Tab-separated table of C-alpha atoms in Angstrom:
chain	number	residue	atom	x	y	z
K	1	UNK	CA	-144.292	52.819	-17.613
K	2	UNK	CA	-147.096	54.477	-15.625
K	3	UNK	CA	-146.130	55.570	-12.128
K	4	UNK	CA	-147.828	53.721	-9.324
K	5	UNK	CA	-149.484	56.264	-7.028
K	6	UNK	CA	-150.382	53.834	-4.249
K	7	UNK	CA	-147.631	55.114	-1.935
K	8	UNK	CA	-147.918	58.850	-2.579
K	9	UNK	CA	-149.637	61.140	-5.042
K	10	UNK	CA	-146.737	63.579	-4.962
K	11	UNK	CA	-144.860	63.937	-8.256
K	12	UNK	CA	-141.483	62.243	-8.596
K	13	UNK	CA	-138.716	64.347	-10.150
K	14	UNK	CA	-135.685	62.684	-11.706
K	15	UNK	CA	-132.566	64.828	-12.179
K	16	UNK	CA	-130.526	63.294	-15.011
K	17	UNK	CA	-127.146	63.881	-16.657
K	18	UNK	CA	-125.416	64.966	-13.430
K	19	UNK	CA	-122.667	64.005	-11.002
K	20	UNK	CA	-123.955	63.616	-7.456
K	21	UNK	CA	-121.818	64.098	-4.337
K	22	UNK	CA	-122.570	60.984	-2.309
K	23	UNK	CA	-120.325	58.966	0.038
K	24	UNK	CA	-117.493	61.486	-0.361
K	25	UNK	CA	-117.302	61.155	-4.143
K	26	UNK	CA	-118.939	62.499	-7.270
K	27	UNK	CA	-120.970	59.694	-8.760
K	28	UNK	CA	-122.533	59.683	-12.195
K	29	UNK	CA	-126.100	58.731	-11.368
K	30	UNK	CA	-129.540	60.316	-11.282
K	31	UNK	CA	-131.078	62.082	-8.299
K	32	UNK	CA	-134.696	61.230	-7.469
K	33	UNK	CA	-136.844	63.543	-5.349
K	34	UNK	CA	-140.369	63.296	-3.953
K	35	UNK	CA	-142.129	65.368	-1.268
K	36	UNK	CA	-138.971	67.290	-0.435
K	37	UNK	CA	-136.886	64.153	0.228
K	38	UNK	CA	-134.206	62.249	-1.674
K	39	UNK	CA	-135.726	59.016	-2.953
K	40	UNK	CA	-134.151	55.569	-3.226
K	41	UNK	CA	-134.792	54.629	-6.880
K	42	UNK	CA	-134.473	50.884	-6.199
K	43	UNK	CA	-137.325	51.010	-3.704
K	44	UNK	CA	-139.329	53.055	-6.172
K	45	UNK	CA	-138.827	50.556	-9.012
K	46	UNK	CA	-139.115	47.298	-7.106
K	47	UNK	CA	-141.533	48.105	-4.265
K	48	UNK	CA	-143.785	50.655	-5.956
K	49	UNK	CA	-143.202	49.815	-9.625
K	50	UNK	CA	-143.016	53.594	-10.014
K	51	UNK	CA	-141.235	55.954	-12.365
K	52	UNK	CA	-140.536	59.659	-12.724
K	53	UNK	CA	-143.304	62.156	-13.451
K	54	UNK	CA	-140.800	64.833	-14.469
K	55	UNK	CA	-137.265	64.494	-15.820
K	56	UNK	CA	-134.803	67.394	-15.649
K	57	UNK	CA	-131.590	67.423	-17.671
K	58	UNK	CA	-128.836	68.893	-15.487
K	59	UNK	CA	-126.437	69.326	-18.432
K	60	UNK	CA	-123.549	67.607	-16.653
K	61	UNK	CA	-123.747	69.818	-13.528
K	62	UNK	CA	-122.403	68.788	-10.154
K	63	UNK	CA	-125.189	68.244	-7.624
K	64	UNK	CA	-124.049	68.814	-4.040
K	65	UNK	CA	-125.824	69.275	-0.700
K	66	UNK	CA	-126.817	72.856	0.118
K	67	UNK	CA	-124.271	74.884	2.091
K	68	UNK	CA	-124.795	75.434	5.831
K	69	UNK	CA	-123.320	78.644	7.321
K	70	UNK	CA	-123.027	78.374	11.117
K	71	UNK	CA	-121.458	81.822	11.573
K	72	UNK	CA	-122.966	84.751	9.714
K	73	UNK	CA	-123.458	88.126	11.419
K	74	UNK	CA	-125.576	89.642	8.666
K	75	UNK	CA	-125.234	90.879	5.111
K	76	UNK	CA	-126.781	93.117	2.451
K	77	UNK	CA	-127.089	96.005	4.913
K	78	UNK	CA	-128.626	93.897	7.705
K	79	UNK	CA	-126.852	93.445	11.054
K	80	UNK	CA	-128.200	90.599	13.224
K	81	UNK	CA	-126.799	92.279	16.360
K	82	UNK	CA	-128.790	95.493	15.898
K	83	UNK	CA	-132.156	95.567	17.627
K	84	UNK	CA	-134.491	97.216	15.121
K	85	UNK	CA	-138.262	97.294	14.750
K	86	UNK	CA	-138.045	95.523	11.415
K	87	UNK	CA	-135.529	92.869	12.528
K	88	UNK	CA	-137.695	90.114	11.038
K	89	UNK	CA	-137.725	91.680	7.578
K	90	UNK	CA	-133.926	92.032	7.848
K	91	UNK	CA	-133.399	88.356	8.604
K	92	UNK	CA	-135.827	87.510	5.784
K	93	UNK	CA	-133.811	89.623	3.338
K	94	UNK	CA	-130.516	87.910	4.239
K	95	UNK	CA	-132.050	84.427	4.067
K	96	UNK	CA	-133.380	85.240	0.605
K	97	UNK	CA	-130.148	86.775	-0.713
K	98	UNK	CA	-127.807	83.972	0.434
K	99	UNK	CA	-129.697	81.450	-1.717
K	100	UNK	CA	-127.729	82.704	-4.724
K	101	UNK	CA	-124.513	81.791	-2.882
K	102	UNK	CA	-125.655	78.227	-2.241
K	103	UNK	CA	-126.606	78.597	1.426
K	104	UNK	CA	-129.753	76.600	2.226
K	105	UNK	CA	-129.527	76.749	6.075
K	106	UNK	CA	-127.771	79.096	8.485
K	107	UNK	CA	-127.264	80.192	12.095
K	108	UNK	CA	-127.785	83.955	12.440
K	109	UNK	CA	-124.901	85.073	14.645
K	110	UNK	CA	-124.947	87.791	17.308
K	111	UNK	CA	-121.686	89.338	18.452
K	112	UNK	CA	-121.122	90.550	22.023
K	113	UNK	CA	-123.992	92.866	22.946
K	114	UNK	CA	-125.671	94.313	26.067
K	115	UNK	CA	-128.328	92.027	27.673
K	116	UNK	CA	-131.107	94.335	26.429
K	117	UNK	CA	-130.136	93.565	22.816
K	118	UNK	CA	-130.289	89.789	23.353
K	119	UNK	CA	-133.643	90.176	25.128
K	120	UNK	CA	-135.006	92.146	22.190
K	121	UNK	CA	-133.563	90.125	19.301
K	122	UNK	CA	-133.606	86.468	20.387
K	123	UNK	CA	-137.424	86.231	20.681
K	124	UNK	CA	-137.569	87.408	17.055
K	125	UNK	CA	-135.427	84.531	15.767
K	126	UNK	CA	-137.265	81.290	15.198
K	127	UNK	CA	-136.074	77.989	13.818
K	128	UNK	CA	-137.754	77.456	10.449
K	129	UNK	CA	-137.479	75.447	7.261
K	130	UNK	CA	-136.107	76.996	4.128
K	131	UNK	CA	-138.073	77.483	0.921
K	132	UNK	CA	-138.732	80.000	-1.827
K	133	UNK	CA	-138.772	82.667	0.935
K	134	UNK	CA	-135.128	81.936	1.803
K	135	UNK	CA	-132.628	79.673	3.559
K	136	UNK	CA	-133.734	77.743	6.638
K	137	UNK	CA	-132.833	79.036	10.111
K	138	UNK	CA	-131.219	76.401	12.345
K	139	UNK	CA	-131.011	78.576	15.471
K	140	UNK	CA	-128.877	81.458	16.703
K	141	UNK	CA	-125.114	81.448	17.260
K	142	UNK	CA	-124.253	83.655	20.250
K	143	UNK	CA	-120.613	84.710	19.978
K	144	UNK	CA	-119.859	86.292	23.340
K	145	UNK	CA	-120.139	88.169	25.690
K	146	UNK	CA	-118.368	85.509	27.834
K	147	UNK	CA	-115.052	85.906	26.045
K	148	UNK	CA	-111.512	87.128	26.733
K	149	UNK	CA	-110.731	90.820	26.936
K	150	UNK	CA	-107.274	90.183	25.430
K	151	UNK	CA	-108.750	88.451	22.383
K	152	UNK	CA	-111.961	90.411	22.003
K	153	UNK	CA	-111.219	91.187	18.337
K	154	UNK	CA	-114.089	93.326	17.024
K	155	UNK	CA	-116.244	92.778	20.139
K	156	UNK	CA	-116.979	95.868	22.300
K	157	UNK	CA	-115.033	95.642	25.554
K	158	UNK	CA	-117.662	97.409	27.697
K	159	UNK	CA	-120.143	94.578	26.970
K	160	UNK	CA	-117.840	91.671	27.894
K	161	UNK	CA	-118.829	89.570	30.904
K	162	UNK	CA	-117.328	86.945	33.185
K	163	UNK	CA	-119.134	84.089	34.934
K	164	UNK	CA	-120.094	84.984	38.486
K	165	UNK	CA	-121.374	82.591	41.164
K	166	UNK	CA	-124.331	80.800	39.660
K	167	UNK	CA	-122.637	81.033	36.289
K	168	UNK	CA	-125.323	79.330	34.223
K	169	UNK	CA	-128.075	81.488	35.742
K	170	UNK	CA	-125.917	84.488	34.899
K	171	UNK	CA	-125.746	83.331	31.277
K	172	UNK	CA	-129.524	82.786	31.191
K	173	UNK	CA	-130.140	86.241	32.606
K	174	UNK	CA	-127.807	87.763	29.994
K	175	UNK	CA	-129.423	86.075	27.006
K	176	UNK	CA	-132.970	86.026	28.372
K	177	UNK	CA	-133.760	82.730	26.666
K	178	UNK	CA	-132.024	79.789	25.029
K	179	UNK	CA	-135.100	78.639	23.093
K	180	UNK	CA	-133.738	79.255	19.633
K	181	UNK	CA	-130.011	79.033	20.437
K	182	UNK	CA	-127.917	76.483	18.542
K	183	UNK	CA	-124.305	77.542	19.306
K	184	UNK	CA	-122.609	79.553	22.072
K	185	UNK	CA	-119.005	80.748	21.688
K	186	UNK	CA	-117.176	81.281	24.976
K	187	UNK	CA	-113.622	81.432	26.350
K	188	UNK	CA	-112.905	78.167	28.225
K	189	UNK	CA	-110.209	79.643	30.483
K	190	UNK	CA	-112.877	81.642	32.351
K	191	UNK	CA	-113.603	80.485	35.881
K	192	UNK	CA	-116.759	78.349	36.112
K	193	UNK	CA	-116.844	77.796	32.356
K	194	UNK	CA	-116.871	74.004	32.855
K	195	UNK	CA	-120.262	73.993	34.556
K	196	UNK	CA	-121.648	76.320	31.871
K	197	UNK	CA	-120.348	74.050	29.086
K	198	UNK	CA	-121.951	71.021	30.742
K	199	UNK	CA	-125.307	72.791	31.203
K	200	UNK	CA	-125.399	74.052	27.606
K	201	UNK	CA	-124.393	70.645	26.218
K	202	UNK	CA	-127.105	68.981	28.320
K	203	UNK	CA	-129.629	71.202	26.525
K	204	UNK	CA	-128.354	70.160	23.097
K	205	UNK	CA	-126.572	73.468	22.489
K	206	UNK	CA	-123.214	73.283	20.718
K	207	UNK	CA	-120.406	74.960	22.700
K	208	UNK	CA	-117.639	76.585	20.682
K	209	UNK	CA	-114.293	77.802	21.998
K	210	UNK	CA	-113.140	81.184	20.747
K	211	UNK	CA	-111.989	84.734	21.499
K	212	UNK	CA	-109.786	83.114	24.080
K	213	UNK	CA	-106.304	82.947	25.596
K	214	UNK	CA	-106.815	79.325	26.720
K	215	UNK	CA	-103.857	76.974	26.841
K	216	UNK	CA	-104.163	73.457	25.447
K	217	UNK	CA	-105.079	71.745	28.719
K	218	UNK	CA	-107.890	74.280	29.353
K	219	UNK	CA	-109.159	73.658	25.821
K	220	UNK	CA	-108.964	69.875	26.296
K	221	UNK	CA	-110.848	70.134	29.568
K	222	UNK	CA	-113.586	72.111	27.813
K	223	UNK	CA	-113.886	69.380	25.172
K	224	UNK	CA	-114.063	66.725	27.893
K	225	UNK	CA	-117.006	68.678	29.349
K	226	UNK	CA	-118.784	68.723	25.985
K	227	UNK	CA	-117.403	71.521	23.768
K	228	UNK	CA	-117.249	70.393	20.111
K	229	UNK	CA	-116.349	73.443	18.012
K	230	UNK	CA	-113.664	76.108	17.629
K	231	UNK	CA	-114.781	79.544	16.438
K	232	UNK	CA	-112.756	80.819	13.440
K	233	UNK	CA	-109.535	78.901	14.074
K	234	UNK	CA	-106.352	81.035	14.370
K	235	UNK	CA	-108.381	84.261	14.663
K	236	UNK	CA	-108.867	85.770	18.152
K	237	UNK	CA	-106.839	83.115	19.987
K	238	UNK	CA	-103.239	82.637	21.084
K	239	UNK	CA	-100.977	81.928	18.119
K	240	UNK	CA	-99.648	78.378	17.845
K	241	UNK	CA	-96.618	77.838	20.101
K	242	UNK	CA	-94.686	74.579	20.023
K	243	UNK	CA	-94.558	74.233	23.834
K	244	UNK	CA	-98.215	75.056	24.328
K	245	UNK	CA	-100.192	75.089	21.089
K	246	UNK	CA	-103.302	76.527	22.798
K	247	UNK	CA	-106.733	75.908	21.261
K	248	UNK	CA	-105.075	75.155	17.893
K	249	UNK	CA	-103.579	72.056	19.546
K	250	UNK	CA	-107.032	70.463	19.740
K	251	UNK	CA	-106.661	69.551	16.055
K	252	UNK	CA	-104.113	66.859	16.945
K	253	UNK	CA	-104.821	66.334	20.656
K	254	UNK	CA	-104.853	62.770	22.007
K	255	UNK	CA	-107.101	63.818	24.902
K	256	UNK	CA	-110.327	64.024	22.877
K	257	UNK	CA	-112.903	61.594	24.343
K	258	UNK	CA	-113.382	58.420	22.269
K	259	UNK	CA	-116.021	58.737	19.580
K	260	UNK	CA	-115.986	62.550	19.728
K	261	UNK	CA	-114.818	64.818	16.926
K	262	UNK	CA	-113.753	68.421	17.396
K	263	UNK	CA	-114.815	70.664	14.517
K	264	UNK	CA	-113.314	74.048	13.741
K	265	UNK	CA	-114.542	77.006	11.708
K	266	UNK	CA	-112.332	78.607	9.072
K	267	UNK	CA	-112.902	81.920	7.311
K	268	UNK	CA	-111.505	80.992	3.913
K	269	UNK	CA	-111.633	84.456	2.347
K	270	UNK	CA	-107.921	84.950	1.621
K	271	UNK	CA	-107.794	87.696	4.266
K	272	UNK	CA	-108.428	86.181	7.714
K	273	UNK	CA	-106.190	83.147	7.256
K	274	UNK	CA	-103.060	82.812	5.154
K	275	UNK	CA	-103.409	79.968	2.617
K	276	UNK	CA	-100.482	78.192	4.327
K	277	UNK	CA	-102.355	78.238	7.663
K	278	UNK	CA	-105.443	76.929	5.899
K	279	UNK	CA	-103.364	74.075	4.471
K	280	UNK	CA	-101.800	73.263	7.857
K	281	UNK	CA	-105.202	73.015	9.554
K	282	UNK	CA	-106.737	71.014	6.733
K	283	UNK	CA	-103.875	68.512	6.617
K	284	UNK	CA	-103.810	68.141	10.396
K	285	UNK	CA	-107.547	67.490	10.785
K	286	UNK	CA	-109.441	67.376	7.466
K	287	UNK	CA	-112.652	65.842	8.846
K	288	UNK	CA	-113.191	68.685	11.318
K	289	UNK	CA	-112.955	71.650	8.959
K	290	UNK	CA	-116.147	73.719	8.699
K	291	UNK	CA	-116.189	76.671	6.316
K	292	UNK	CA	-117.904	79.767	7.749
K	293	UNK	CA	-118.291	83.216	6.199
K	294	UNK	CA	-118.338	85.266	9.442
K	295	UNK	CA	-120.049	87.723	7.094
K	296	UNK	CA	-121.107	91.131	8.356
K	297	UNK	CA	-123.762	93.614	7.193
K	298	UNK	CA	-121.388	94.883	4.497
K	299	UNK	CA	-121.417	91.579	2.574
K	300	UNK	CA	-122.955	92.289	-0.812
K	301	UNK	CA	-122.590	96.069	-0.392
K	302	UNK	CA	-120.155	98.652	-1.733
K	303	UNK	CA	-117.031	99.588	0.301
K	304	UNK	CA	-117.582	102.174	3.029
K	305	UNK	CA	-118.823	102.325	6.622
K	306	UNK	CA	-121.220	99.733	8.025
K	307	UNK	CA	-122.037	98.282	11.451
K	308	UNK	CA	-121.192	95.162	13.413
K	309	UNK	CA	-123.360	95.234	16.532
K	310	UNK	CA	-122.176	98.130	18.684
K	311	UNK	CA	-119.193	98.977	16.455
K	312	UNK	CA	-118.675	100.879	13.198
K	313	UNK	CA	-116.665	98.979	10.597
K	314	UNK	CA	-114.981	100.080	7.426
K	315	UNK	CA	-114.863	97.972	4.266
K	316	UNK	CA	-111.862	98.354	2.001
K	317	UNK	CA	-111.933	95.759	-0.778
K	318	UNK	CA	-112.208	92.384	0.964
K	319	UNK	CA	-110.755	93.821	4.186
K	320	UNK	CA	-113.107	94.862	6.977
K	321	UNK	CA	-111.747	96.784	9.954
K	322	UNK	CA	-113.129	98.389	13.090
K	323	UNK	CA	-113.274	102.029	11.938
K	324	UNK	CA	-110.013	103.865	12.601
K	325	UNK	CA	-108.068	100.662	13.466
K	326	UNK	CA	-106.483	97.674	11.752
K	327	UNK	CA	-108.566	95.191	13.779
K	328	UNK	CA	-110.282	92.754	11.408
K	329	UNK	CA	-114.023	92.575	11.947
K	330	UNK	CA	-115.771	89.765	10.176
K	331	UNK	CA	-115.778	89.154	6.473
K	332	UNK	CA	-117.623	90.228	3.338
K	333	UNK	CA	-116.948	86.962	1.518
K	334	UNK	CA	-119.880	84.793	0.459
K	335	UNK	CA	-119.976	81.042	1.132
K	336	UNK	CA	-119.459	80.005	-2.494
K	337	UNK	CA	-116.382	82.277	-2.635
K	338	UNK	CA	-115.013	80.616	0.537
K	339	UNK	CA	-115.525	77.143	-0.964
K	340	UNK	CA	-113.668	78.082	-4.153
K	341	UNK	CA	-110.832	79.772	-2.240
K	342	UNK	CA	-110.493	76.763	0.076
K	343	UNK	CA	-110.211	74.382	-2.843
K	344	UNK	CA	-107.697	76.578	-4.618
K	345	UNK	CA	-105.584	77.255	-1.517
K	346	UNK	CA	-105.394	73.645	-0.317
K	347	UNK	CA	-105.497	71.811	-3.630
K	348	UNK	CA	-108.092	69.515	-2.066
K	349	UNK	CA	-110.641	67.621	-4.136
K	350	UNK	CA	-113.906	69.198	-5.231
K	351	UNK	CA	-115.699	66.709	-2.962
K	352	UNK	CA	-113.661	67.783	0.081
K	353	UNK	CA	-114.297	71.480	-0.552
K	354	UNK	CA	-118.048	70.944	-0.915
K	355	UNK	CA	-118.286	68.748	2.202
K	356	UNK	CA	-116.520	71.382	4.325
K	357	UNK	CA	-119.522	73.658	3.690
K	358	UNK	CA	-122.249	71.008	3.916
K	359	UNK	CA	-121.548	67.633	5.543
K	360	UNK	CA	-119.210	68.916	8.266
K	361	UNK	CA	-121.454	71.721	9.589
K	362	UNK	CA	-124.360	69.242	9.559
K	363	UNK	CA	-122.298	66.744	11.583
K	364	UNK	CA	-121.270	69.507	13.988
K	365	UNK	CA	-124.938	70.304	14.679
K	366	UNK	CA	-125.973	66.627	14.736
K	367	UNK	CA	-128.369	67.012	11.789
K	368	UNK	CA	-126.491	64.925	9.214
K	369	UNK	CA	-129.380	62.451	9.043
K	370	UNK	CA	-131.414	65.114	7.227
K	371	UNK	CA	-129.053	67.885	6.025
K	372	UNK	CA	-125.576	68.082	4.507
K	373	UNK	CA	-125.799	64.875	2.439
K	374	UNK	CA	-127.726	63.508	-0.517
K	375	UNK	CA	-128.421	60.191	1.215
K	376	UNK	CA	-131.816	58.562	0.692
K	377	UNK	CA	-134.589	60.057	2.868
K	378	UNK	CA	-132.583	63.208	3.662
K	379	UNK	CA	-133.930	66.682	2.871
K	380	UNK	CA	-133.660	67.553	-0.822
K	381	UNK	CA	-131.660	70.743	-0.193
K	382	UNK	CA	-129.065	70.807	-2.944
K	383	UNK	CA	-127.139	72.884	-5.458
K	384	UNK	CA	-126.257	72.610	-9.103
K	385	UNK	CA	-122.713	73.823	-9.700
K	386	UNK	CA	-120.373	73.974	-12.670
K	387	UNK	CA	-116.883	72.451	-12.590
K	388	UNK	CA	-115.421	75.728	-11.263
K	389	UNK	CA	-117.836	75.497	-8.293
K	390	UNK	CA	-120.008	78.443	-9.297
K	391	UNK	CA	-123.607	77.959	-8.177
K	392	UNK	CA	-126.053	77.629	-11.072
K	393	UNK	CA	-129.209	76.772	-9.134
K	394	UNK	CA	-130.326	76.254	-5.527
K	395	UNK	CA	-133.036	73.815	-4.437
K	396	UNK	CA	-134.740	73.509	-1.039
K	397	UNK	CA	-137.033	70.549	-0.320
K	398	UNK	CA	-136.736	69.636	-4.003
K	399	UNK	CA	-138.067	73.008	-5.223
K	400	UNK	CA	-135.946	75.426	-7.237
K	401	UNK	CA	-135.547	78.585	-5.128
K	402	UNK	CA	-132.857	80.374	-7.147
K	403	UNK	CA	-131.328	80.044	-10.606
K	404	UNK	CA	-128.513	81.893	-12.318
K	405	UNK	CA	-129.923	84.229	-14.954
K	406	UNK	CA	-127.948	83.363	-18.065
K	407	UNK	CA	-129.886	85.628	-20.431
K	408	UNK	CA	-127.822	88.689	-19.585
K	409	UNK	CA	-124.452	86.907	-19.673
């Protein structure tokens, strides 16, 4: 049947012999793509009398939305918190390399740094679509410096700041600009944090609670003012206590405003969070779980010494420590590894594991109408995976941008 080109001259690609993750389940149907978008085949047949120009046999692969990493500090020798002359080529390298791990969009993350570093780096980060050049950039995630000294983790203490009078102006002066900022992690127990949370939320910036000694009521108040995320749950916060569960208590709080969902990041690398803690969080609040790598410059590199912003870190296997200490400092796990570990540790379904790295981060950022799903008219950013959840190919806007080389296997 000849395709009817009256609507668009762009070729229509039909992916056959696959299981598509749609509406929370793997469905055995074909995926249709045109001009970088997922196509509704019924409209194509009945309204346009059209058909596919190209058919691709997926050999029974799973097709899932591309992964979205909202907390990644760098990788492959590149540190997003280091102001260098070739910062742009560094971010380009990471965005290219993470394609093989299924990441199609990400938020480059800066750890606590001096104002001069933010002023130098942030103008060099721009929101952009993904493609053959690499994963798309959704905007920066600024983790600190408005965080707790007691729970600073790997953040340099001399750079930490509190909110002074005119708190939001203070934040603006520190960062220099919020133009490309998508997420800000702060400690909600800080004085004047409420006004800062409201101002950031008003500008469409996601506020995340983390590196904090907040009690539950302080955390609930922050959510009532607009905070929607928790930075790496269980890490760099007060441990769960039955009389005051702290930020962790948000997972089952009854004080969350109606219609609002609190999301929480989890570093599912087998190091940062015990599998039992991962299971507790997932069972308590499955729809809020967002997998993040929290990857540092050492991801993809051999063990040894690397940087994380102002600090030197040491990689020993999958453990990363601030040099000379036992303080954990980010991760070297890749997103596909985190997805597999999460599924194994929790025993959750394949669908659930994949959505924690795609649908949930998209919902957190309010972009689920175009990313994180394979719904009709959404961006054709997707992965082909085998049943063990190893990535075989990565597509952005319907174009293949990475494929597993099987010749050498």
